[in-house]
Amino acid sequence: MNQCKVMKDGYLEKRSNGVLQLWKKKRCVLSEDGLRLYDCKGESGKEMLFEQMTTLDCVEYKRGLVYFTIVMNGGKEIDFRCQQEGTAWNAEIALALVRFKNRVAVQTGRNRHLSHAGSCGEGDVEL
C-alpha cells in the first residue's frame, strides 16, 4: 500500500476492542488500496485493505461528530468517529471502496473475457 496515491491524510478516532471500548485517536492515511492506521506517535501502522472490507455502514451524526462502522470480510465491525467538517472520512472511504470494487470487477470481467477468447481460438467454428 506504500506506493499507492494518498487520497486523504488526517485523524480519526477508533473504538478499542477492550472491555471499556475507549476511543483512541489514530492518524489515518487513505489510499487507492485501503486505510492505514497509526498511533499518535506515528508508529505501529495497521493496514485495512479494501480487498478485506465488505462495506462502510451505520453512519450517524451526533454533536458535531460522524460515527461509522467498517465491516470486514467475516463480519468483524470496526467503529470510527471524526469531526463533521468538510468532506467527512466516511464519505471518502466509501467512495474509495466503491472505486476499488469497481476496478476489481472490471479486471475480473476482462480476465474472463480474455480466457474465454483464448480458449475458443480464431479459427474455431461454432455449430
PDB file of C-alpha atoms in Angstrom:
ATOM      1  CA  MET A   1       0.000   0.000   0.000  1.00  0.00           C
ATOM      2  CA  ASN A   2       3.000   2.311   0.425  1.00  0.00           C
ATOM      3  CA  GLN A   3       3.306   3.142  -3.295  1.00  0.00           C
ATOM      4  CA  CYS A   4      -0.384   3.988  -3.830  1.00  0.00           C
ATOM      5  CA  LYS A   5      -1.658   7.518  -4.240  1.00  0.00           C
ATOM      6  CA  VAL A   6      -2.629   9.111  -0.912  1.00  0.00           C
ATOM      7  CA  MET A   7      -6.226  10.337  -1.118  1.00  0.00           C
ATOM      8  CA  LYS A   8      -6.635  11.677   2.427  1.00  0.00           C
ATOM      9  CA  ASP A   9      -4.406  12.019   5.468  1.00  0.00           C
ATOM     10  CA  GLY A  10      -5.612  13.058   8.894  1.00  0.00           C
ATOM     11  CA  TYR A  11      -7.093  11.879  12.176  1.00  0.00           C
ATOM     12  CA  LEU A  12      -9.904   9.529  13.143  1.00  0.00           C
ATOM     13  CA  GLU A  13     -10.868   8.048  16.465  1.00  0.00           C
ATOM     14  CA  LYS A  14     -11.179   4.251  16.564  1.00  0.00           C
ATOM     15  CA  ARG A  15     -13.145   2.419  19.227  1.00  0.00           C
ATOM     16  CA  SER A  16     -10.956  -0.080  21.048  1.00  0.00           C
ATOM     17  CA  ASN A  17     -11.865  -3.765  21.298  1.00  0.00           C
ATOM     18  CA  GLY A  18     -11.345  -3.840  25.063  1.00  0.00           C
ATOM     19  CA  VAL A  19     -13.990  -4.100  27.747  1.00  0.00           C
ATOM     20  CA  LEU A  20     -14.180  -0.307  28.145  1.00  0.00           C
ATOM     21  CA  GLN A  21     -14.312   0.333  24.374  1.00  0.00           C
ATOM     22  CA  LEU A  22     -12.442   3.619  24.643  1.00  0.00           C
ATOM     23  CA  TRP A  23     -11.988   5.941  21.652  1.00  0.00           C
ATOM     24  CA  LYS A  24      -8.337   6.196  20.596  1.00  0.00           C
ATOM     25  CA  LYS A  25      -7.054   8.865  18.216  1.00  0.00           C
ATOM     26  CA  LYS A  26      -5.309   7.445  15.136  1.00  0.00           C
ATOM     27  CA  ARG A  27      -3.506   9.092  12.266  1.00  0.00           C
ATOM     28  CA  CYS A  28      -5.049   7.641   9.112  1.00  0.00           C
ATOM     29  CA  VAL A  29      -3.860   7.525   5.531  1.00  0.00           C
ATOM     30  CA  LEU A  30      -6.430   6.631   2.873  1.00  0.00           C
ATOM     31  CA  SER A  31      -5.070   5.288  -0.426  1.00  0.00           C
ATOM     32  CA  GLU A  32      -6.445   3.539  -3.502  1.00  0.00           C
ATOM     33  CA  ASP A  33      -5.928   0.159  -1.790  1.00  0.00           C
ATOM     34  CA  GLY A  34      -7.190   0.840   1.722  1.00  0.00           C
ATOM     35  CA  LEU A  35      -6.725   2.602   5.027  1.00  0.00           C
ATOM     36  CA  ARG A  36      -3.571   2.604   7.156  1.00  0.00           C
ATOM     37  CA  LEU A  37      -3.851   3.436  10.866  1.00  0.00           C
ATOM     38  CA  TYR A  38      -1.016   4.761  13.033  1.00  0.00           C
ATOM     39  CA  ASP A  39      -0.939   5.521  16.742  1.00  0.00           C
ATOM     40  CA  CYS A  40      -0.492   9.180  17.721  1.00  0.00           C
ATOM     41  CA  LYS A  41       3.311   8.843  17.687  1.00  0.00           C
ATOM     42  CA  GLY A  42       3.189   7.766  14.025  1.00  0.00           C
ATOM     43  CA  GLU A  43       4.312   4.244  14.862  1.00  0.00           C
ATOM     44  CA  SER A  44       2.842   0.752  14.530  1.00  0.00           C
ATOM     45  CA  GLY A  45       0.836   1.069  11.331  1.00  0.00           C
ATOM     46  CA  LYS A  46      -2.064  -1.302  10.705  1.00  0.00           C
ATOM     47  CA  GLU A  47      -3.432  -1.879   7.190  1.00  0.00           C
ATOM     48  CA  MET A  48      -7.101  -2.275   6.439  1.00  0.00           C
ATOM     49  CA  LEU A  49      -7.099  -3.235   2.756  1.00  0.00           C
ATOM     50  CA  PHE A  50     -10.232  -2.735   0.643  1.00  0.00           C
ATOM     51  CA  GLU A  51      -9.983  -6.362  -0.514  1.00  0.00           C
ATOM     52  CA  GLN A  52     -10.660  -7.302   3.130  1.00  0.00           C
ATOM     53  CA  MET A  53     -13.607  -4.882   3.544  1.00  0.00           C
ATOM     54  CA  THR A  54     -17.246  -5.624   2.838  1.00  0.00           C
ATOM     55  CA  THR A  55     -18.858  -2.222   3.376  1.00  0.00           C
ATOM     56  CA  LEU A  56     -18.971   1.027   5.318  1.00  0.00           C
ATOM     57  CA  ASP A  57     -22.087   1.080   7.468  1.00  0.00           C
ATOM     58  CA  CYS A  58     -24.041   2.757  10.271  1.00  0.00           C
ATOM     59  CA  VAL A  59     -23.363   6.422   9.578  1.00  0.00           C
ATOM     60  CA  GLU A  60     -24.716   8.570  12.392  1.00  0.00           C
ATOM     61  CA  TYR A  61     -24.313  12.268  13.176  1.00  0.00           C
ATOM     62  CA  LYS A  62     -24.215  13.421  16.825  1.00  0.00           C
ATOM     63  CA  ARG A  63     -22.966  16.660  18.392  1.00  0.00           C
ATOM     64  CA  GLY A  64     -20.639  17.594  15.538  1.00  0.00           C
ATOM     65  CA  LEU A  65     -19.230  14.070  15.132  1.00  0.00           C
ATOM     66  CA  VAL A  66     -19.751  11.457  12.429  1.00  0.00           C
ATOM     67  CA  TYR A  67     -19.865   7.848  13.637  1.00  0.00           C
ATOM     68  CA  PHE A  68     -19.407   4.994  11.175  1.00  0.00           C
ATOM     69  CA  THR A  69     -18.545   1.308  11.019  1.00  0.00           C
ATOM     70  CA  ILE A  70     -16.297  -0.530   8.584  1.00  0.00           C
ATOM     71  CA  VAL A  71     -17.417  -4.140   8.124  1.00  0.00           C
ATOM     72  CA  MET A  72     -14.622  -6.545   7.247  1.00  0.00           C
ATOM     73  CA  ASN A  73     -14.877  -9.877   5.408  1.00  0.00           C
ATOM     74  CA  GLY A  74     -16.000 -12.382   8.021  1.00  0.00           C
ATOM     75  CA  GLY A  75     -18.286  -9.840   9.705  1.00  0.00           C
ATOM     76  CA  LYS A  76     -15.834  -8.076  12.048  1.00  0.00           C
ATOM     77  CA  GLU A  77     -17.005  -4.496  12.675  1.00  0.00           C
ATOM     78  CA  ILE A  78     -14.621  -1.630  13.413  1.00  0.00           C
ATOM     79  CA  ASP A  79     -16.108   1.626  14.724  1.00  0.00           C
ATOM     80  CA  PHE A  80     -14.745   5.082  13.954  1.00  0.00           C
ATOM     81  CA  ARG A  81     -15.705   8.691  14.553  1.00  0.00           C
ATOM     82  CA  CYS A  82     -14.473  12.016  13.234  1.00  0.00           C
ATOM     83  CA  GLN A  83     -15.327  15.707  13.203  1.00  0.00           C
ATOM     84  CA  GLN A  84     -18.247  16.652  10.960  1.00  0.00           C
ATOM     85  CA  GLU A  85     -16.445  19.235   8.827  1.00  0.00           C
ATOM     86  CA  GLY A  86     -15.629  19.371   5.135  1.00  0.00           C
ATOM     87  CA  THR A  87     -15.770  16.063   3.308  1.00  0.00           C
ATOM     88  CA  ALA A  88     -16.091  13.544   6.104  1.00  0.00           C
ATOM     89  CA  TRP A  89     -13.857  10.494   6.297  1.00  0.00           C
ATOM     90  CA  ASN A  90     -16.803   8.131   5.942  1.00  0.00           C
ATOM     91  CA  ALA A  91     -17.673   9.562   2.511  1.00  0.00           C
ATOM     92  CA  GLU A  92     -14.049   9.435   1.320  1.00  0.00           C
ATOM     93  CA  ILE A  93     -13.601   5.826   2.483  1.00  0.00           C
ATOM     94  CA  ALA A  94     -16.942   4.727   0.994  1.00  0.00           C
ATOM     95  CA  LEU A  95     -16.107   6.280  -2.405  1.00  0.00           C
ATOM     96  CA  ALA A  96     -12.621   4.752  -2.417  1.00  0.00           C
ATOM     97  CA  LEU A  97     -14.079   1.331  -1.509  1.00  0.00           C
ATOM     98  CA  VAL A  98     -16.604   1.547  -4.369  1.00  0.00           C
ATOM     99  CA  ARG A  99     -13.840   2.577  -6.801  1.00  0.00           C
ATOM    100  CA  PHE A 100     -11.719  -0.367  -5.665  1.00  0.00           C
ATOM    101  CA  LYS A 101     -14.570  -2.875  -6.030  1.00  0.00           C
ATOM    102  CA  ASN A 102     -15.413  -1.476  -9.490  1.00  0.00           C
ATOM    103  CA  ARG A 103     -11.767  -1.782 -10.541  1.00  0.00           C
ATOM    104  CA  VAL A 104     -11.690  -5.414  -9.359  1.00  0.00           C
ATOM    105  CA  ALA A 105     -14.977  -6.200 -11.144  1.00  0.00           C
ATOM    106  CA  VAL A 106     -13.741  -4.712 -14.427  1.00  0.00           C
ATOM    107  CA  GLN A 107     -10.451  -6.615 -14.162  1.00  0.00           C
ATOM    108  CA  THR A 108     -12.295  -9.863 -13.376  1.00  0.00           C
ATOM    109  CA  GLY A 109     -14.554  -9.314 -16.387  1.00  0.00           C
ATOM    110  CA  ARG A 110     -11.558  -8.655 -18.638  1.00  0.00           C
ATOM    111  CA  ASN A 111      -9.790 -11.765 -17.365  1.00  0.00           C
ATOM    112  CA  ARG A 112     -12.862 -13.921 -18.029  1.00  0.00           C
ATOM    113  CA  HIS A 113     -13.254 -12.438 -21.496  1.00  0.00           C
ATOM    114  CA  LEU A 114      -9.585 -12.992 -22.326  1.00  0.00           C
ATOM    115  CA  SER A 115      -9.562 -16.549 -21.011  1.00  0.00           C
ATOM    116  CA  HIS A 116     -12.762 -17.359 -22.935  1.00  0.00           C
ATOM    117  CA  ALA A 117     -11.462 -15.742 -26.142  1.00  0.00           C
ATOM    118  CA  GLY A 118      -8.173 -17.608 -25.813  1.00  0.00           C
ATOM    119  CA  SER A 119      -9.882 -20.959 -25.395  1.00  0.00           C
ATOM    120  CA  CYS A 120     -12.097 -20.509 -28.477  1.00  0.00           C
ATOM    121  CA  GLY A 121      -9.332 -19.685 -30.978  1.00  0.00           C
ATOM    122  CA  GLU A 122      -9.887 -17.572 -34.056  1.00  0.00           C
ATOM    123  CA  GLY A 123     -10.281 -20.466 -36.494  1.00  0.00           C
ATOM    124  CA  ASP A 124     -12.878 -22.359 -34.466  1.00  0.00           C
ATOM    125  CA  VAL A 125     -16.321 -22.665 -35.992  1.00  0.00           C
ATOM    126  CA  GLU A 126     -19.261 -22.960 -33.640  1.00  0.00           C
ATOM    127  CA  LEU A 127     -22.218 -25.074 -34.698  1.00  0.00           C
TER     128      LEU A 127
END
